[in-house]
Every structure is written in C-alpha cells, then in structure tokens.
Short mmCIF file of N, CA and C and ligand atoms in Angstrom, two decimals:
data_model
loop_
_atom_site.label_atom_id
_atom_site.label_comp_id
_atom_site.label_asym_id
_atom_site.label_seq_id
_atom_site.Cartn_x
_atom_site.Cartn_y
_atom_site.Cartn_z
N MET A 1 -79.31 29.07 -73.62
CA MET A 1 -78.14 29.83 -74.51
C MET A 1 -77.28 30.36 -73.15
N ILE A 2 -77.98 31.00 -72.07
CA ILE A 2 -77.49 31.32 -71.12
C ILE A 2 -76.44 30.43 -70.48
N ARG A 3 -77.26 28.86 -70.17
CA ARG A 3 -76.43 27.99 -69.73
C ARG A 3 -75.12 27.60 -70.76
N SER A 4 -75.45 27.12 -71.51
CA SER A 4 -74.02 26.97 -72.54
C SER A 4 -73.24 28.13 -72.41
N MET A 5 -73.35 29.19 -72.28
CA MET A 5 -72.11 30.47 -72.25
C MET A 5 -71.48 30.24 -70.84
N ALA A 6 -72.50 30.05 -69.80
CA ALA A 6 -71.72 29.98 -68.64
C ALA A 6 -71.08 28.52 -68.49
N VAL A 7 -71.18 27.69 -69.34
CA VAL A 7 -70.42 26.36 -69.35
C VAL A 7 -69.09 26.64 -69.99
N VAL A 8 -69.08 27.31 -71.05
CA VAL A 8 -67.80 27.98 -72.04
C VAL A 8 -67.15 28.70 -71.06
N LEU A 9 -67.66 29.53 -70.38
CA LEU A 9 -66.86 30.54 -69.31
C LEU A 9 -66.09 29.48 -68.02
N ILE A 10 -67.01 28.76 -67.45
CA ILE A 10 -66.19 27.69 -66.75
C ILE A 10 -65.02 26.83 -67.26
N VAL A 11 -65.57 26.36 -68.32
CA VAL A 11 -64.43 25.35 -69.03
C VAL A 11 -63.17 26.26 -69.44
N LEU A 12 -63.30 27.61 -70.08
CA LEU A 12 -62.42 28.68 -70.15
C LEU A 12 -61.30 29.08 -69.09
N SER A 13 -62.08 29.35 -67.86
CA SER A 13 -61.39 29.74 -66.98
C SER A 13 -60.76 28.55 -66.27
N LEU A 14 -61.36 27.46 -66.16
CA LEU A 14 -60.74 26.02 -65.85
C LEU A 14 -59.12 25.84 -66.46
N SER A 15 -59.37 26.07 -67.89
CA SER A 15 -58.13 25.84 -68.76
C SER A 15 -57.08 26.77 -68.62
N LEU A 16 -57.57 28.12 -68.12
CA LEU A 16 -56.55 28.96 -67.78
C LEU A 16 -55.85 28.60 -66.68
N VAL A 17 -56.36 28.11 -65.59
CA VAL A 17 -55.78 27.95 -64.42
C VAL A 17 -54.70 26.52 -64.88
N ALA A 18 -55.14 25.72 -65.71
CA ALA A 18 -54.41 24.45 -65.76
C ALA A 18 -53.13 24.89 -66.72
N CYS A 19 -53.30 26.05 -67.58
CA CYS A 19 -52.31 26.71 -68.33
C CYS A 19 -51.36 27.07 -67.18
N GLY A 20 -51.57 27.59 -66.07
CA GLY A 20 -50.61 28.12 -65.35
C GLY A 20 -50.46 29.63 -65.28
N PHE A 21 -51.41 30.17 -65.21
CA PHE A 21 -51.43 31.56 -65.38
C PHE A 21 -51.20 32.30 -63.97
N SER A 22 -50.20 31.64 -63.39
CA SER A 22 -49.92 32.62 -61.96
C SER A 22 -48.36 32.95 -62.05
N ASN A 23 -48.25 33.59 -60.94
CA ASN A 23 -47.14 34.82 -61.12
C ASN A 23 -45.71 34.02 -60.89
N PRO A 24 -45.25 34.30 -62.11
CA PRO A 24 -43.94 33.23 -62.16
C PRO A 24 -42.72 33.57 -60.96
N GLU A 25 -42.93 35.03 -60.42
CA GLU A 25 -42.07 35.31 -59.48
C GLU A 25 -42.16 34.25 -57.92
N ALA A 26 -43.58 33.64 -57.96
CA ALA A 26 -43.88 33.15 -56.72
C ALA A 26 -43.80 31.86 -57.08
N THR A 27 -43.03 31.19 -58.03
CA THR A 27 -42.75 29.59 -57.99
C THR A 27 -41.65 29.49 -57.07
N PRO A 28 -42.05 28.52 -56.30
CA PRO A 28 -40.90 28.00 -55.17
C PRO A 28 -39.71 27.72 -55.67
N VAL A 29 -38.33 27.60 -55.14
CA VAL A 29 -37.28 27.23 -55.99
C VAL A 29 -36.85 26.06 -55.00
N PRO A 30 -36.39 24.93 -55.53
CA PRO A 30 -35.92 23.96 -54.72
C PRO A 30 -34.67 24.44 -53.95
N PRO A 31 -34.12 23.86 -52.89
CA PRO A 31 -33.27 24.04 -51.81
C PRO A 31 -32.10 24.44 -52.82
N SER A 32 -30.86 25.25 -52.76
CA SER A 32 -29.68 25.05 -53.72
C SER A 32 -28.79 24.26 -52.87
N PRO A 33 -28.17 23.53 -53.45
CA PRO A 33 -26.98 23.03 -52.93
C PRO A 33 -26.35 23.38 -52.35
N ILE A 34 -25.47 22.64 -51.17
CA ILE A 34 -24.36 23.60 -50.19
C ILE A 34 -23.11 23.79 -51.32
N PRO A 35 -22.96 24.88 -51.17
CA PRO A 35 -21.76 25.68 -51.98
C PRO A 35 -20.51 25.11 -51.65
N THR A 36 -19.61 24.57 -52.65
CA THR A 36 -18.58 24.27 -52.79
C THR A 36 -17.47 25.40 -52.24
N VAL A 37 -16.87 25.02 -51.04
CA VAL A 37 -15.77 26.41 -50.71
C VAL A 37 -14.38 25.90 -50.63
N PRO A 38 -13.44 26.23 -51.19
CA PRO A 38 -12.03 26.02 -51.23
C PRO A 38 -11.54 25.70 -50.00
N ALA A 39 -10.57 25.20 -49.83
CA ALA A 39 -9.70 24.52 -48.83
C ALA A 39 -8.99 25.62 -48.02
N GLY A 40 -9.60 26.12 -47.02
CA GLY A 40 -8.80 27.40 -46.37
C GLY A 40 -9.50 28.56 -46.51
N ALA A 41 -10.59 28.88 -47.32
CA ALA A 41 -11.27 29.99 -47.79
C ALA A 41 -12.27 30.02 -46.26
N THR A 42 -12.98 31.38 -46.32
CA THR A 42 -14.02 31.73 -45.11
C THR A 42 -14.97 31.57 -46.01
N PHE A 43 -16.25 31.45 -45.62
CA PHE A 43 -17.52 31.38 -45.80
C PHE A 43 -18.48 32.59 -45.30
N VAL A 44 -19.09 33.14 -45.86
CA VAL A 44 -19.89 34.06 -45.39
C VAL A 44 -21.38 34.12 -46.30
N THR A 45 -22.32 34.45 -45.70
CA THR A 45 -23.46 34.88 -46.54
C THR A 45 -24.01 36.56 -46.42
N ALA A 46 -24.55 36.64 -47.53
CA ALA A 46 -25.25 37.85 -47.64
C ALA A 46 -26.60 37.70 -48.24
N GLU A 47 -27.44 38.46 -47.15
CA GLU A 47 -28.92 38.36 -47.53
C GLU A 47 -29.64 39.54 -48.80
N MET A 48 -30.07 39.19 -49.43
CA MET A 48 -30.96 40.23 -50.21
C MET A 48 -32.28 40.45 -49.70
N SER A 49 -32.50 41.19 -49.00
CA SER A 49 -33.88 41.46 -48.18
C SER A 49 -34.45 42.94 -48.20
N GLU A 50 -35.53 42.96 -48.31
CA GLU A 50 -36.09 44.39 -48.57
C GLU A 50 -35.85 45.46 -49.21
N PHE A 51 -35.60 44.73 -50.52
CA PHE A 51 -34.99 45.27 -51.68
C PHE A 51 -33.45 46.13 -51.43
N LEU A 52 -32.77 45.34 -50.31
CA LEU A 52 -31.33 46.06 -50.06
C LEU A 52 -30.52 44.69 -50.13
N HIS A 53 -29.18 45.46 -50.58
CA HIS A 53 -27.97 44.34 -50.45
C HIS A 53 -27.12 44.72 -49.49
N GLU A 54 -26.54 43.94 -48.83
CA GLU A 54 -25.58 44.34 -47.71
C GLU A 54 -23.98 44.85 -47.95
N ASP A 55 -23.70 45.63 -47.23
CA ASP A 55 -22.27 46.43 -47.15
C ASP A 55 -21.49 44.99 -46.46
N LEU A 56 -20.46 44.37 -46.90
CA LEU A 56 -19.54 43.58 -46.60
C LEU A 56 -17.98 44.19 -46.19
N GLU A 57 -17.38 43.96 -45.26
CA GLU A 57 -16.36 43.61 -45.00
C GLU A 57 -15.60 42.36 -44.79
N ILE A 58 -14.84 42.21 -45.56
CA ILE A 58 -14.31 40.48 -45.56
C ILE A 58 -12.75 40.53 -45.84
N LYS A 59 -12.01 39.68 -45.66
CA LYS A 59 -10.58 39.13 -45.98
C LYS A 59 -10.60 38.51 -47.28
N VAL A 60 -9.37 38.53 -47.92
CA VAL A 60 -8.93 37.83 -49.09
C VAL A 60 -9.15 36.38 -48.75
N ASN A 61 -9.62 35.55 -49.82
CA ASN A 61 -9.99 34.49 -49.80
C ASN A 61 -11.19 33.88 -48.55
N THR A 62 -12.26 34.84 -49.18
CA THR A 62 -13.71 34.57 -48.51
C THR A 62 -14.58 34.12 -50.03
N VAL A 63 -15.38 33.34 -49.48
CA VAL A 63 -16.74 32.93 -50.42
C VAL A 63 -18.06 33.77 -49.97
N VAL A 64 -18.10 34.63 -50.76
CA VAL A 64 -19.55 35.30 -50.43
C VAL A 64 -20.57 34.48 -50.92
N GLU A 65 -21.67 34.08 -50.46
CA GLU A 65 -23.20 33.74 -50.97
C GLU A 65 -24.04 34.34 -50.57
N TRP A 66 -24.94 35.16 -51.64
CA TRP A 66 -25.63 35.88 -51.71
C TRP A 66 -27.23 34.77 -51.86
N ILE A 67 -28.20 35.34 -50.86
CA ILE A 67 -29.30 34.60 -50.63
C ILE A 67 -30.57 35.53 -50.98
N ASN A 68 -31.28 35.08 -51.88
CA ASN A 68 -32.52 36.17 -52.06
C ASN A 68 -33.54 35.99 -51.02
N LYS A 69 -33.84 36.72 -50.18
CA LYS A 69 -34.99 36.89 -49.14
C LYS A 69 -36.11 37.19 -49.34
N ASP A 70 -36.12 37.92 -50.39
CA ASP A 70 -37.20 38.60 -50.99
C ASP A 70 -38.32 37.71 -51.78
N ALA A 71 -39.53 38.03 -52.02
CA ALA A 71 -40.54 37.59 -52.90
C ALA A 71 -40.49 37.80 -54.15
N THR A 72 -39.32 38.56 -54.70
CA THR A 72 -39.03 38.92 -56.06
C THR A 72 -37.91 38.82 -56.76
N LEU A 73 -37.62 38.72 -57.79
CA LEU A 73 -36.26 38.66 -58.45
C LEU A 73 -35.18 39.73 -58.07
N HIS A 74 -33.75 39.18 -57.82
CA HIS A 74 -33.11 40.37 -57.66
C HIS A 74 -31.40 39.50 -58.25
N THR A 75 -30.58 40.55 -58.74
CA THR A 75 -29.37 39.99 -58.97
C THR A 75 -28.45 40.54 -58.16
N THR A 76 -27.15 39.80 -58.20
CA THR A 76 -26.08 40.41 -57.57
C THR A 76 -24.80 40.49 -58.55
N SER A 77 -24.60 42.00 -59.14
CA SER A 77 -23.80 42.16 -60.42
C SER A 77 -22.74 43.26 -59.91
N HIS A 78 -21.82 42.75 -60.22
CA HIS A 78 -20.40 43.84 -59.80
C HIS A 78 -20.41 44.84 -60.71
N ILE A 79 -20.04 45.93 -60.15
CA ILE A 79 -20.09 47.15 -61.15
C ILE A 79 -18.55 47.44 -61.06
N PRO A 80 -18.03 47.36 -62.15
CA PRO A 80 -16.25 47.94 -62.17
C PRO A 80 -16.29 49.55 -62.11
N SER A 81 -15.25 49.80 -61.29
CA SER A 81 -15.28 51.19 -61.27
C SER A 81 -14.68 52.04 -62.56
N GLU A 82 -13.68 50.90 -63.23
CA GLU A 82 -13.28 51.62 -64.65
C GLU A 82 -14.40 51.51 -65.68
N SER A 83 -14.54 52.35 -66.47
CA SER A 83 -15.71 52.03 -67.69
C SER A 83 -14.96 51.20 -68.61
N GLY A 84 -15.53 50.29 -69.23
CA GLY A 84 -15.01 49.30 -70.48
C GLY A 84 -14.37 48.10 -69.83
N VAL A 85 -14.22 48.16 -68.27
CA VAL A 85 -13.77 46.59 -67.86
C VAL A 85 -15.19 45.95 -67.48
N GLN A 86 -14.92 44.88 -67.48
CA GLN A 86 -16.14 43.59 -67.28
C GLN A 86 -16.62 43.35 -65.88
N GLY A 87 -17.33 43.45 -65.48
CA GLY A 87 -17.82 42.72 -64.26
C GLY A 87 -17.04 41.52 -63.90
N LEU A 88 -16.88 41.28 -62.84
CA LEU A 88 -16.44 39.96 -62.03
C LEU A 88 -17.45 39.15 -62.01
N TRP A 89 -18.34 39.47 -61.58
CA TRP A 89 -19.39 38.75 -61.32
C TRP A 89 -20.99 39.10 -61.64
N ASN A 90 -21.93 38.46 -61.82
CA ASN A 90 -23.38 38.47 -62.18
C ASN A 90 -24.13 37.36 -62.23
N SER A 91 -25.16 37.31 -61.36
CA SER A 91 -25.73 36.21 -60.72
C SER A 91 -26.67 35.85 -62.01
N GLY A 92 -27.15 36.90 -62.69
CA GLY A 92 -28.42 36.59 -63.32
C GLY A 92 -29.29 37.06 -62.37
N ARG A 93 -30.64 36.45 -62.92
CA ARG A 93 -31.91 36.81 -62.04
C ARG A 93 -32.12 35.68 -61.17
N LEU A 94 -32.07 36.00 -59.70
CA LEU A 94 -31.98 35.10 -58.76
C LEU A 94 -33.53 34.96 -58.13
N ALA A 95 -34.55 33.80 -58.47
CA ALA A 95 -35.37 33.69 -57.90
C ALA A 95 -35.57 33.64 -56.38
N PRO A 96 -36.75 34.09 -55.50
CA PRO A 96 -37.02 33.86 -54.15
C PRO A 96 -36.18 32.51 -53.63
N GLY A 97 -35.29 32.61 -52.88
CA GLY A 97 -34.74 31.68 -52.48
C GLY A 97 -33.39 31.11 -52.86
N GLY A 98 -33.10 31.88 -54.32
CA GLY A 98 -32.19 31.24 -55.07
C GLY A 98 -31.05 31.88 -54.63
N THR A 99 -29.69 31.58 -54.88
CA THR A 99 -28.49 31.62 -54.32
C THR A 99 -27.27 32.02 -55.27
N PHE A 100 -26.31 32.69 -55.14
CA PHE A 100 -25.08 32.65 -55.74
C PHE A 100 -23.82 32.85 -55.08
N THR A 101 -22.85 32.59 -55.14
CA THR A 101 -21.53 32.64 -54.65
C THR A 101 -20.68 33.21 -55.53
N TYR A 102 -19.39 33.86 -55.01
CA TYR A 102 -18.34 34.32 -55.55
C TYR A 102 -17.26 34.21 -54.75
N HIS A 103 -16.15 34.05 -55.11
CA HIS A 103 -14.68 33.70 -54.32
C HIS A 103 -13.99 35.01 -54.71
N PHE A 104 -13.69 35.78 -53.36
CA PHE A 104 -12.76 37.16 -53.32
C PHE A 104 -11.77 36.51 -52.88
N GLN A 105 -10.32 36.78 -54.02
CA GLN A 105 -9.28 36.43 -53.82
C GLN A 105 -8.08 37.52 -54.05
N LYS A 106 -8.47 38.82 -54.11
CA LYS A 106 -7.81 40.11 -54.20
C LYS A 106 -8.33 41.25 -53.51
N PRO A 107 -7.68 41.96 -52.76
CA PRO A 107 -8.10 42.92 -51.96
C PRO A 107 -8.81 44.09 -52.81
N GLY A 108 -9.65 44.96 -52.38
CA GLY A 108 -9.85 46.03 -52.94
C GLY A 108 -11.66 46.43 -52.79
N VAL A 109 -12.11 47.45 -53.20
CA VAL A 109 -13.41 47.77 -53.01
C VAL A 109 -14.33 47.61 -54.31
N TYR A 110 -15.39 46.63 -54.01
CA TYR A 110 -16.41 46.25 -54.97
C TYR A 110 -17.53 46.59 -55.08
N LYS A 111 -17.87 47.25 -55.99
CA LYS A 111 -19.26 47.86 -55.86
C LYS A 111 -20.11 46.78 -56.50
N TYR A 112 -21.54 46.92 -56.14
CA TYR A 112 -22.34 45.58 -56.84
C TYR A 112 -23.76 46.24 -56.58
N VAL A 113 -24.72 46.18 -57.30
CA VAL A 113 -25.98 46.32 -57.76
C VAL A 113 -26.96 44.94 -57.92
N CYS A 114 -28.11 45.35 -57.77
CA CYS A 114 -29.07 44.56 -58.31
C CYS A 114 -29.47 45.31 -59.62
N LEU A 115 -29.36 44.78 -60.97
CA LEU A 115 -29.33 45.23 -62.14
C LEU A 115 -31.14 45.66 -62.40
N ILE A 116 -31.74 44.90 -61.52
CA ILE A 116 -33.29 45.09 -61.61
C ILE A 116 -33.77 46.37 -60.73
N HIS A 117 -33.37 46.54 -59.51
CA HIS A 117 -33.38 47.64 -58.44
C HIS A 117 -32.30 48.14 -58.24
N PRO A 118 -31.45 48.88 -59.28
CA PRO A 118 -30.19 49.35 -58.90
C PRO A 118 -30.32 50.68 -58.04
N VAL A 119 -31.41 51.40 -58.10
CA VAL A 119 -31.62 52.50 -57.04
C VAL A 119 -31.09 52.26 -55.76
N ASN A 120 -32.03 51.24 -55.19
CA ASN A 120 -31.80 51.04 -53.62
C ASN A 120 -30.62 49.89 -53.38
N MET A 121 -30.85 49.00 -54.56
CA MET A 121 -29.80 47.80 -54.15
C MET A 121 -28.56 48.07 -54.78
N ASN A 122 -27.75 49.05 -54.04
CA ASN A 122 -26.29 49.02 -54.41
C ASN A 122 -25.46 49.29 -53.34
N SER A 123 -24.31 48.47 -53.35
CA SER A 123 -23.72 48.25 -51.84
C SER A 123 -22.05 48.07 -52.03
N THR A 124 -21.41 47.74 -51.22
CA THR A 124 -19.82 47.54 -51.29
C THR A 124 -19.12 46.39 -50.74
N ILE A 125 -18.53 45.62 -51.34
CA ILE A 125 -17.96 44.70 -50.61
C ILE A 125 -15.97 45.22 -50.17
N THR A 126 -15.84 45.26 -49.33
CA THR A 126 -14.21 45.69 -49.00
C THR A 126 -13.64 44.66 -48.80
N VAL A 127 -12.57 44.16 -49.32
CA VAL A 127 -11.76 43.17 -49.13
C VAL A 127 -10.49 43.51 -48.74
N THR A 128 -9.98 43.16 -47.70
CA THR A 128 -8.49 43.19 -47.27
C THR A 128 -7.97 42.14 -47.04
N GLU A 129 -6.49 42.37 -46.87
CA GLU A 129 -5.68 41.16 -46.55
C GLU A 129 -5.59 40.45 -45.46
CU1 LIG B 1 -33.41 43.73 -57.05
#
C-alpha cells in the first residue's frame, strides 16, 4: 500500500513538472528584432533595471527603445498631464529582455510609469527642438 502511494506521488510530481508549473516571469524571451528607425531619426535606448525607469533628455525626432533588464514584468506607459487625455504609448507587460519603441516627434515633457510598479518606476522624458 505504501509502495503504491509512493508510485502515485512520483507520477503526480512528474506530471506537474511536465505541465510546466514554472514561474511564467522566468520564461526566456527570444531576442527582439532590430527596431525600424525612420530616416533622419536618432535612436536611443532606455533601460528598465532595478525597478527604475530612466529620465531622458532628447531632441525631437528621436526613437526611444526601452529594454527590460529586470527579471520581472514591467511596462512603459505614458501618463498624460491632462485628465481625460489618452496616453501616447503603452508597452503592455514586457517580459525580461523584452523591448518597446516610441518615436518622439513633438517637444514636451512626457511623464511615464510602469503600471505594475508606479511608485518607484515613474520618470520623465524631456523632448526639445
Ligand atoms: Cu515595473
């Protein structure tokens, strides 16, 4: 009886492993394709690491590519300064290694956050002529 219970336990634990009971956040992400940058535009990268977003000062006609360097999900999501105005970009949940790009074409001060960690991950992109 004990032996058959042990066999059942082993089969159960093997089937749990086979079903992929792993942390979905740890799933490796294939390398992202090289982003398309319009002719004449500048390209810069911004890291999401240690649960922080970067402040950036860039010129008009710059493409920013965010890269998630942490081991958990993050977003880069524009927060409009006026209520009722829709945000300009929202990456959705980026897995570790995931990237998202946005092309800044107008001067201004753009606040953005990670919607999952908005307290620590809130920052500003200042775009000048
Ligand atoms: Cu986050």
